[in-house]
CSV table of C-alpha atoms and ligand atoms in Angstrom, one decimal:
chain,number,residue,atom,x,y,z
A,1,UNK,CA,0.0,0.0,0.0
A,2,UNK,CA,1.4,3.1,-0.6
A,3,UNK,CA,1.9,5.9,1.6
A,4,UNK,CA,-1.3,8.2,2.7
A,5,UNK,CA,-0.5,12.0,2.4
A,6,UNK,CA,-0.6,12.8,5.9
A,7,UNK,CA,2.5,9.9,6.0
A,8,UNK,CA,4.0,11.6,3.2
A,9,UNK,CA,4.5,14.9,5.3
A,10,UNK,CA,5.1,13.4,8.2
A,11,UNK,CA,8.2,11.5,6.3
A,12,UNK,CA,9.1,14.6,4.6
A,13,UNK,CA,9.5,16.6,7.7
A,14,UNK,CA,11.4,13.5,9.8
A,15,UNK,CA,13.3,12.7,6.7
A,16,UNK,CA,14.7,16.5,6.7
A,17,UNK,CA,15.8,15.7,10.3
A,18,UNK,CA,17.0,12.7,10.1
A,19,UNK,CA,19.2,13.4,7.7
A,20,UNK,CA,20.0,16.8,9.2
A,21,UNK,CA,20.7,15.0,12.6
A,22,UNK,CA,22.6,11.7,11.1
A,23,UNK,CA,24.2,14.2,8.5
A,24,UNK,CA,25.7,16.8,11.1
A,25,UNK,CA,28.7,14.9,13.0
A,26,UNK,CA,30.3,14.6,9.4
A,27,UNK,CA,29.9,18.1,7.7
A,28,UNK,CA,33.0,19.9,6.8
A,29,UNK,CA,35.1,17.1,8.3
A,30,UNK,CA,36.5,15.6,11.0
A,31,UNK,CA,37.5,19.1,13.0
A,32,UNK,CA,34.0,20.3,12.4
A,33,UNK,CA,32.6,16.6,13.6
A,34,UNK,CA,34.6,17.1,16.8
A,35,UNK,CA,33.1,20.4,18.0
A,36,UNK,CA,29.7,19.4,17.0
A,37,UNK,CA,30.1,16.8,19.4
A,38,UNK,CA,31.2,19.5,21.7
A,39,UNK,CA,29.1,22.3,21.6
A,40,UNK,CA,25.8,20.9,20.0
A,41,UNK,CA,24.8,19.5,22.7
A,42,UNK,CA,21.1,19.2,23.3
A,43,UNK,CA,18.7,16.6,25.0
A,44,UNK,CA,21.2,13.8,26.5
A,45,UNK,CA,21.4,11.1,24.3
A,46,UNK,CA,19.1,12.4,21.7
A,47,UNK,CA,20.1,12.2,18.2
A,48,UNK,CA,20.7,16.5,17.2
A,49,UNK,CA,19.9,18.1,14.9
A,50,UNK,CA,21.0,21.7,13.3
A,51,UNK,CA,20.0,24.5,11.7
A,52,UNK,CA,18.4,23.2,8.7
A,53,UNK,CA,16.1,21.3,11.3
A,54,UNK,CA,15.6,24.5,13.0
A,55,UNK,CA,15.0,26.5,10.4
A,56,UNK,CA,12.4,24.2,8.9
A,57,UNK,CA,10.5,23.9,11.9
A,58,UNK,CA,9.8,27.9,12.8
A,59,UNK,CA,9.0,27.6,9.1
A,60,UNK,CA,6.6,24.4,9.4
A,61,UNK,CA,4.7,26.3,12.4
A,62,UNK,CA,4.6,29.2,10.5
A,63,UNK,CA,2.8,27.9,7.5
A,64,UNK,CA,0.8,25.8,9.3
A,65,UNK,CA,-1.1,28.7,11.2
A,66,UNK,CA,-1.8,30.6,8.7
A,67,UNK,CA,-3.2,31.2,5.1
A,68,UNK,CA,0.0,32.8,3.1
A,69,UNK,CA,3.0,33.8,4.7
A,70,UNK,CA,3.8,37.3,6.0
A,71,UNK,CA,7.6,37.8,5.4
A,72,UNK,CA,8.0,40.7,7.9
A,73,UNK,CA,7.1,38.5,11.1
A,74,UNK,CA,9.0,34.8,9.9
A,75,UNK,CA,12.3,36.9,9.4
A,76,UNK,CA,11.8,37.7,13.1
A,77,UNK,CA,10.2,34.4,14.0
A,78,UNK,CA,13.9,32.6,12.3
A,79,UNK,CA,16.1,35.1,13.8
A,80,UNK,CA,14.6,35.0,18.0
A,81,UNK,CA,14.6,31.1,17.0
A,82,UNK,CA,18.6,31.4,16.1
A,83,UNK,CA,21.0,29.7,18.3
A,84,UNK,CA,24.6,29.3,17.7
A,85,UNK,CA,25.5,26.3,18.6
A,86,UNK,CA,23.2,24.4,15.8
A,87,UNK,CA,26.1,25.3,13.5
A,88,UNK,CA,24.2,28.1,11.5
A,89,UNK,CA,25.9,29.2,8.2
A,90,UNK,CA,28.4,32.3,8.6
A,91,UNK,CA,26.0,34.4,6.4
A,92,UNK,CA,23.0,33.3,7.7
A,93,UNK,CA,24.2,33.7,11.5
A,94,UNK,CA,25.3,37.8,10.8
A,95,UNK,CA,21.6,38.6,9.1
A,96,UNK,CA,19.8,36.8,11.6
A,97,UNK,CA,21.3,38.2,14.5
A,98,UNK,CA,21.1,42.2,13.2
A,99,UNK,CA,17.1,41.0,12.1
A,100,UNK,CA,16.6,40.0,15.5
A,101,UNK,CA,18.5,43.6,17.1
A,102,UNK,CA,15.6,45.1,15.1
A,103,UNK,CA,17.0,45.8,11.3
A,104,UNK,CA,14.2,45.4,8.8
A,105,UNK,CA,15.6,42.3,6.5
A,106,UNK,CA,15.8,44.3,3.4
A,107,UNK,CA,18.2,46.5,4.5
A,108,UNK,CA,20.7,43.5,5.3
A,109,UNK,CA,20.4,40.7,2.9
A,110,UNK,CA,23.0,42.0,0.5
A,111,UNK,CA,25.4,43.3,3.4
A,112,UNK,CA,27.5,40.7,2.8
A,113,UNK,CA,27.8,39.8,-0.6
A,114,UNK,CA,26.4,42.6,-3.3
A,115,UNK,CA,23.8,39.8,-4.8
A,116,UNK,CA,23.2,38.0,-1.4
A,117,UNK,CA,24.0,34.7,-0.8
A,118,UNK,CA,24.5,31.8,-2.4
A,119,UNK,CA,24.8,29.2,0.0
A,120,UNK,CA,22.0,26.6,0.5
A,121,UNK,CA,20.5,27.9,3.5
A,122,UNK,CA,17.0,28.5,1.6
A,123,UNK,CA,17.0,25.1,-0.5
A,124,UNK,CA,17.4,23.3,3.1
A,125,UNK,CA,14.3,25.1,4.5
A,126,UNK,CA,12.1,25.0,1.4
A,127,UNK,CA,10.5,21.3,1.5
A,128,UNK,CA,7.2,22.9,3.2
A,129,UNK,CA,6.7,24.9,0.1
A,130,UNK,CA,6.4,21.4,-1.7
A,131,UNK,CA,4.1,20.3,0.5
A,132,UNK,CA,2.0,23.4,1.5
A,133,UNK,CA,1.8,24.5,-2.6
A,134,UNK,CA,2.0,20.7,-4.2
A,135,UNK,CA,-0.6,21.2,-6.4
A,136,UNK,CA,-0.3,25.0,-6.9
A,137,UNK,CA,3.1,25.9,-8.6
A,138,UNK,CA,2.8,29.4,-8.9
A,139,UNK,CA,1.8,30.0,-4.5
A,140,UNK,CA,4.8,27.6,-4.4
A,141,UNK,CA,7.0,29.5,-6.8
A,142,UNK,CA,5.8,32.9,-5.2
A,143,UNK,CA,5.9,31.7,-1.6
A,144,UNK,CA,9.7,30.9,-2.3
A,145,UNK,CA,11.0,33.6,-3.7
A,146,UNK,CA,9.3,35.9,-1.1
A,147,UNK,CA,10.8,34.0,1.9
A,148,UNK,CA,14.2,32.8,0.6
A,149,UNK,CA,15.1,36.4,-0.3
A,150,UNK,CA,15.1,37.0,4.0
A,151,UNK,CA,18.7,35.6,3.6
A,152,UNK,CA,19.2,34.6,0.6
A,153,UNK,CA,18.8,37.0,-2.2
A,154,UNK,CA,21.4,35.8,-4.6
A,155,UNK,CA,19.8,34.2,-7.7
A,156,UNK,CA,21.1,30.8,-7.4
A,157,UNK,CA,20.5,30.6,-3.4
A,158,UNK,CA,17.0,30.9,-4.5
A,159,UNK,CA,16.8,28.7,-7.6
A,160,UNK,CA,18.4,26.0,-5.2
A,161,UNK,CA,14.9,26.5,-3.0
A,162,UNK,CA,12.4,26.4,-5.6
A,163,UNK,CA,14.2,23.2,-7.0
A,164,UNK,CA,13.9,21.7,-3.4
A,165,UNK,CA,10.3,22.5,-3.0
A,166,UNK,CA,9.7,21.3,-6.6
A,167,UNK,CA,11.2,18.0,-5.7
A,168,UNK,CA,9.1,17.9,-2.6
A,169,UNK,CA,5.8,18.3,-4.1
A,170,UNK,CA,6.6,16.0,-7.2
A,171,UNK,CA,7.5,13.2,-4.5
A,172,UNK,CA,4.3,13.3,-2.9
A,173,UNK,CA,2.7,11.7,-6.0
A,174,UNK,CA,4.9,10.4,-8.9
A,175,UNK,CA,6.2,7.3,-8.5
A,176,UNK,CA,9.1,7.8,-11.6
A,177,UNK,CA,12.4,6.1,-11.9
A,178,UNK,CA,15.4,8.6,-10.7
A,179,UNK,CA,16.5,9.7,-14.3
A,180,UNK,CA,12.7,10.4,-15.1
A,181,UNK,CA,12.1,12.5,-11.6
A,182,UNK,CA,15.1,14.3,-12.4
A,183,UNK,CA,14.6,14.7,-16.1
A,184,UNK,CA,11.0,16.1,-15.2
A,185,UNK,CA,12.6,18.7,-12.6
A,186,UNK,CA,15.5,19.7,-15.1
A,187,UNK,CA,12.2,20.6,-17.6
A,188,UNK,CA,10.7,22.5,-15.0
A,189,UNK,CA,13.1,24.8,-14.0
A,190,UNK,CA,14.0,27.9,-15.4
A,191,UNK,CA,17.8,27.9,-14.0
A,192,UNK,CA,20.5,27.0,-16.6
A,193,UNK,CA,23.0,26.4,-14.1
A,194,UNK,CA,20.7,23.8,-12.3
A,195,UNK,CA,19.8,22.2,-15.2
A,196,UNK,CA,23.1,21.5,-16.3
A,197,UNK,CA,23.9,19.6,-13.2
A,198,UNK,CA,20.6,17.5,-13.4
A,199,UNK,CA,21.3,16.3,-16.8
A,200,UNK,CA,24.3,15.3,-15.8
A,201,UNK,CA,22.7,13.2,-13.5
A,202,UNK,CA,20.2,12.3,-16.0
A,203,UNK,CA,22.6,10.9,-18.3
A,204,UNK,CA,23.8,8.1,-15.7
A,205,UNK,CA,20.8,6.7,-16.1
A,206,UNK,CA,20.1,3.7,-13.9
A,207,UNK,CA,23.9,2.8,-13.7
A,208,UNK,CA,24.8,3.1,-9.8
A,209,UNK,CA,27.7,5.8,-9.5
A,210,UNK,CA,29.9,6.3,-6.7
A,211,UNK,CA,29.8,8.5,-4.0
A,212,UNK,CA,33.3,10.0,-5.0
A,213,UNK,CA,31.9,10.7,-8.8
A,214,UNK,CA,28.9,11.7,-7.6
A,215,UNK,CA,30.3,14.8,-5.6
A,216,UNK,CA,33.2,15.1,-8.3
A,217,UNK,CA,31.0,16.2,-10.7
A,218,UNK,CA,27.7,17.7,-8.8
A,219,UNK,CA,30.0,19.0,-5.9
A,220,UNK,CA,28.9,18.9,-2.8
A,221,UNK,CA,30.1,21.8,-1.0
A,222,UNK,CA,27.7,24.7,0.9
A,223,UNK,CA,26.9,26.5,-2.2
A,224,UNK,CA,23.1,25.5,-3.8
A,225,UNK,CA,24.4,24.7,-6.6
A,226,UNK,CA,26.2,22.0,-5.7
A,227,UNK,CA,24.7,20.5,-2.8
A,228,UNK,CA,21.3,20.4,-4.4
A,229,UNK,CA,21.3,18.5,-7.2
A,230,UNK,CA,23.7,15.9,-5.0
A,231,UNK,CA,21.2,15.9,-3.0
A,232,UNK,CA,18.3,15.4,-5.4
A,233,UNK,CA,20.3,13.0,-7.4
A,234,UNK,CA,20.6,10.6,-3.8
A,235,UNK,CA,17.2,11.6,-2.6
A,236,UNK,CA,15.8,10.1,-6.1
A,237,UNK,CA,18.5,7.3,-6.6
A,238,UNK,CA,17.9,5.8,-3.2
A,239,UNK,CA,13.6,6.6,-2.6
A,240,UNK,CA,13.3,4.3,-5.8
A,241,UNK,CA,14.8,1.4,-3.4
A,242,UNK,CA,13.2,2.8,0.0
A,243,UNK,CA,16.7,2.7,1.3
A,244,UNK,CA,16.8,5.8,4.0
A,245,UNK,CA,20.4,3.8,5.5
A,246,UNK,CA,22.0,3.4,2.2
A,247,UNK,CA,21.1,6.9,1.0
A,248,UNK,CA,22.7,8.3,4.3
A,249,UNK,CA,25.8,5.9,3.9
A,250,UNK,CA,26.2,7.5,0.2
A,251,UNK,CA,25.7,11.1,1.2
A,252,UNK,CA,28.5,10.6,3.6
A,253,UNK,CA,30.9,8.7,1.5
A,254,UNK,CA,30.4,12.1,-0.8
A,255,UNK,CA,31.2,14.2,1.7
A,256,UNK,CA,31.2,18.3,1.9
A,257,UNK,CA,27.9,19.3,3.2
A,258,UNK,CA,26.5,16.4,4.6
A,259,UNK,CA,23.8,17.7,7.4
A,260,UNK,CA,22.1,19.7,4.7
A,261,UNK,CA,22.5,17.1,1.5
A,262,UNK,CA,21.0,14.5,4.1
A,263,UNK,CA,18.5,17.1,5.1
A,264,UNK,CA,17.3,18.0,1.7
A,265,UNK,CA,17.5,14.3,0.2
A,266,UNK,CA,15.4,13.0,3.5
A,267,UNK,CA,12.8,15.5,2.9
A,268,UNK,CA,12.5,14.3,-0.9
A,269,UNK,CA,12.6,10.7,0.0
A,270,UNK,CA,10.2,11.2,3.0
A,271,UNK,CA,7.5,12.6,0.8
A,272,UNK,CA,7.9,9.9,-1.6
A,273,UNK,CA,7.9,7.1,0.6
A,274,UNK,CA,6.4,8.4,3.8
A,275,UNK,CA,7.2,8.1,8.1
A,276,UNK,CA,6.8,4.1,7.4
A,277,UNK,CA,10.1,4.4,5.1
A,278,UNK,CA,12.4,6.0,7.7
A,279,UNK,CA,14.7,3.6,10.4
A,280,UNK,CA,12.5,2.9,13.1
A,281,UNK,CA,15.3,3.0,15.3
A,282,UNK,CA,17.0,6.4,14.3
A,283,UNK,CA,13.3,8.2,14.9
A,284,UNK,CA,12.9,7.0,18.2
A,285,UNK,CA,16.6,8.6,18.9
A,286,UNK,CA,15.2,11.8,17.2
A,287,UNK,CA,15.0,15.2,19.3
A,288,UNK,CA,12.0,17.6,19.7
A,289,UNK,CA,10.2,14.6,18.1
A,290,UNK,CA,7.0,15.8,19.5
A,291,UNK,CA,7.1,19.5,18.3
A,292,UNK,CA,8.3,18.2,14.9
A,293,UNK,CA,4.8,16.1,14.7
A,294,UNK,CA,2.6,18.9,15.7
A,295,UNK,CA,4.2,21.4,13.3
A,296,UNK,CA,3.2,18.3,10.1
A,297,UNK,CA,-0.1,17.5,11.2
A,298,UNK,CA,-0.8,21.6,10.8
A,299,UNK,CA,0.8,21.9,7.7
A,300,UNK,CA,-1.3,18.7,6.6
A,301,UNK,CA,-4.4,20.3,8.1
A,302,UNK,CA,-4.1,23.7,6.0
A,303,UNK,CA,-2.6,22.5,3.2
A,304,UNK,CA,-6.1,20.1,2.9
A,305,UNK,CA,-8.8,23.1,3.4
B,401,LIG,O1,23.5,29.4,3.2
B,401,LIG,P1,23.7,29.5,4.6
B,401,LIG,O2,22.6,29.7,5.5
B,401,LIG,O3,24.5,28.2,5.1
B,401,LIG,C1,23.9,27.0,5.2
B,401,LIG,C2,24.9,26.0,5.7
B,401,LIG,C3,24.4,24.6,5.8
B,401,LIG,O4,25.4,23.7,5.5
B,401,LIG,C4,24.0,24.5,7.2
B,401,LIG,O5,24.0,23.2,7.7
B,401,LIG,C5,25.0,25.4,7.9
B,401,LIG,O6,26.2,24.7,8.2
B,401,LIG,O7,25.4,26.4,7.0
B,401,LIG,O8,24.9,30.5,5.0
B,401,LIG,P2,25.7,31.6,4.2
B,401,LIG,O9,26.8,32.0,5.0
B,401,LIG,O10,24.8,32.6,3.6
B,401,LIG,O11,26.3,30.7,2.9
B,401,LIG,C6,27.2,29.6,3.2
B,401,LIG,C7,28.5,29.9,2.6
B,401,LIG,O12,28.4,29.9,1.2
B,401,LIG,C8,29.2,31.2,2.9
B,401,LIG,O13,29.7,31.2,4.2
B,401,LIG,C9,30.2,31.3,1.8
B,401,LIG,O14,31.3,30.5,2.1
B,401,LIG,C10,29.4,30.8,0.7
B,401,LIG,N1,28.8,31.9,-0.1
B,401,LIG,C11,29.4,32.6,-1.0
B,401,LIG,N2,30.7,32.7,-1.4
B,401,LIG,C12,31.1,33.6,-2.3
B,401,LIG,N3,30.1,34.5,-2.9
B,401,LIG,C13,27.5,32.2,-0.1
B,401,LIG,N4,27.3,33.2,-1.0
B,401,LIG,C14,28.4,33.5,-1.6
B,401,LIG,C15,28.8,34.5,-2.5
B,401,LIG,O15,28.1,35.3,-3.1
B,402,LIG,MG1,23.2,22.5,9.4
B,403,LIG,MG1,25.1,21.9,6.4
C-alpha cells in the first residue's frame, strides 16, 4: 500500500531531520565533527539536529497557522529562533542576528555579498513549500522567492529552493524512476546552471555511480548549486529502493555538506515514501520529536482546506 498524504509529510518533515541529525557529526570534516560533538549538545542522548532542522521547523509552524506567509514576522520568527550552537551558516548567523537587534531584513540581505548569498540555506528550509503548494506551482513559486530572499537574495540561493520544493511536491505523487524525476525537474526549472547539473545526473541513467563521482561532478560543497542536485540526485536514486540507511551511507561517503544534502534528500525521499520508510530506530533517537509532529499534522491540516 502506498503511503497516505498525511504519511507523506510526516516522512518529509522526519526525513529532513534525520538526515540533518545523522548528517551533522560529518559536515566539513572531521574538525568540524569534533566540535559538533562539543558544543551541540542538546537533550542527552538524543540524536541532534542543526540548523536546517531548526529553520524548517519555525517555518513548518509558520505555515501551518496561517493562510499565506507574511515575510515581515517569519524573518523575526527565524532570527529569535537562532542559536549558535546548531552550527548556522556564517551568512546566515550575521543577518539573523542584526534582524533580531531590530533591522528590517531588506536592509541587510545584501550586506555581505552585493547579490546576497549563495549558499543553500534556503533550499534546506524550502520542503514545506512542496508540501503546503504541491498542487499549486505558482503559490509555491511565489511563496519561495518571497521567503528565501530573508537571507538569501542571490539568484542561485534561490533557484536552489524552488528546485527543493519542486522535488518535494513531485515526491508526494509520482512514482518515476530517478532519471525520469530528475529529467521532469530539469524541464521545470528555469535555471541554466541547475539544469546542467541535473542532466548530468540524468545521463547516468540507472547505472549506480559512486559516492566520490557523484560529488566530483555535482560537488557537494555549501553553495546551492552543488549541494542540491547531490542531494536530489541521492534523494531520487535511493527513494526508488526505500533505502533511508543506504542513502545516508552515500551522502556521507560524498562528503562536503553532509547535514544539509542529508537534510534535503530526506525531505524528498520522506515525501515519496512516507514516516513508514524512515529507520525505526534512528526516529525513536530523534529530538523535539514531538514539536516536529505537531508542526506536520498543521501543515497537513491547512494545506487540505
Ligand atoms: O547558506 P547558509 O545559510 O549556510 C547553510 C549552511 C548549511 O550547510 C547549514 O548546515 C550550515 O552549516 O550552513 O549561510 P551563508 O553563510 O549565507 O552561505 C554559506 C557559505 O556559502 C558562505 O559562508 C560562503 O562561504 C558561501 N557563499 C558565497 N561565497 C562567495 N560568494 C555564499 N554566497 C556567496 C557568494 O556570493
Ligand atoms: Mg546545518
Ligand atoms: Mg550543512
Amino acid at each position: 500500500m502506498p503511503p497516505t498524504r498525511e504519511e507523506r509529510f510526516a516522512g518529509s518533515l522526519f526525513g529532513l531531520a534525520l538526515g540533518d541529525a545523522i548528517g551533522a557529526p560529518y559536515e566539513g570534516g572531521p574538525l568540524s565533527g569534533f566540535l559538533w560533538q562539543l558544543i551541540g549538545a542538546g537533550e542527552r542522548g538524543k540524536l541532534r539536529w542543526t540548523d536546517d532542522t531548526q529553520m524548517t521547523m519555525v517555518l513548518t509552524e509558520h505555515l501551518g497557522a496561517r493562510s499565506v506567509p507574511d515575510p515581515d514576522v517569519l524573518a523575526r520568527e527565524w532570527a529569535n529562533a537562532m542559536e549558535s550552537r546548531r552550527g548556522y551558516g556564517p551568512g546566515s548567523r550575521r543577518l539573523l542576528t542584526r534582524i533580531a537587534s531590530g533591522e528590517d531584513w531588506r536592509d541587510v540581505n545584501r550586506s555581505i555579498w552585493p547579490e546576497g548569498s549563495m549558499g543553500n540555506g534556503a533550499a534546506m528550509r524550502a520542503a514545506p513549500f512542496g508540501l503546503r503548494w504541491s498542487e499549486d506551482r505558482e503559490a509555491r513559486s511565489r511563496w519561495v522567492y518571497e521567503t528565501s530572499r530573508i537571507t538569501h537574495a542571490h539568484p542561485l540561493g534561490i533557484d536552489g529552493a524552488h528546485l527543493i520544493a519542486d522535488a518535494v511536491s513531485r515526491a508526494l505523487h509520482a512514482e518515476e524512476s530517478a532519471p525520469d524525476f530528475l529529467e521532469a525537474l530539469a524541464e521545470e526549472t528555469q535555471s541554466r546552471p541547475f539544469v546542467e547539473k541535473l542532466r548530468q545526473a540524468v545521463r547516468w541513467g540507472a547505472d549506480p555511480v559512486t559516492p566520490a563521482r557523484a560529488a566530483a561532478e555535482l560537488g557537494c560543497s555549501v553553495l546551492a548549486l552543488e549541494s542540491v542536485p547531490a542531494a536530489l540526485y541521492a534523494g531520487a536514486r535511493f527513494a526508488e529502493r526505500r533505502d533511508f540507511d543506504g542513502m545516508m551511507r552515500f551522502i556521507i561517503a560524498m562528503g562536503g555538506d553532509v547535514d544539509t544534502i542529508g537534510a534535503m534528500a530526506g525531505s524528498v525521499f520522506g515525501a515519496r515514501c512516507g514516516v513508514g520508510a524512515l529507520p525505526p530506530e534512528r526516529l525513536v533517537e530523534l529530538e523535539a520529536k514531538t514539536r516536529l509532529e505537531a508542526a506536520a499534522i498543521a501543515l497537513y491540516k491547512r494545506s487540505a482546506q
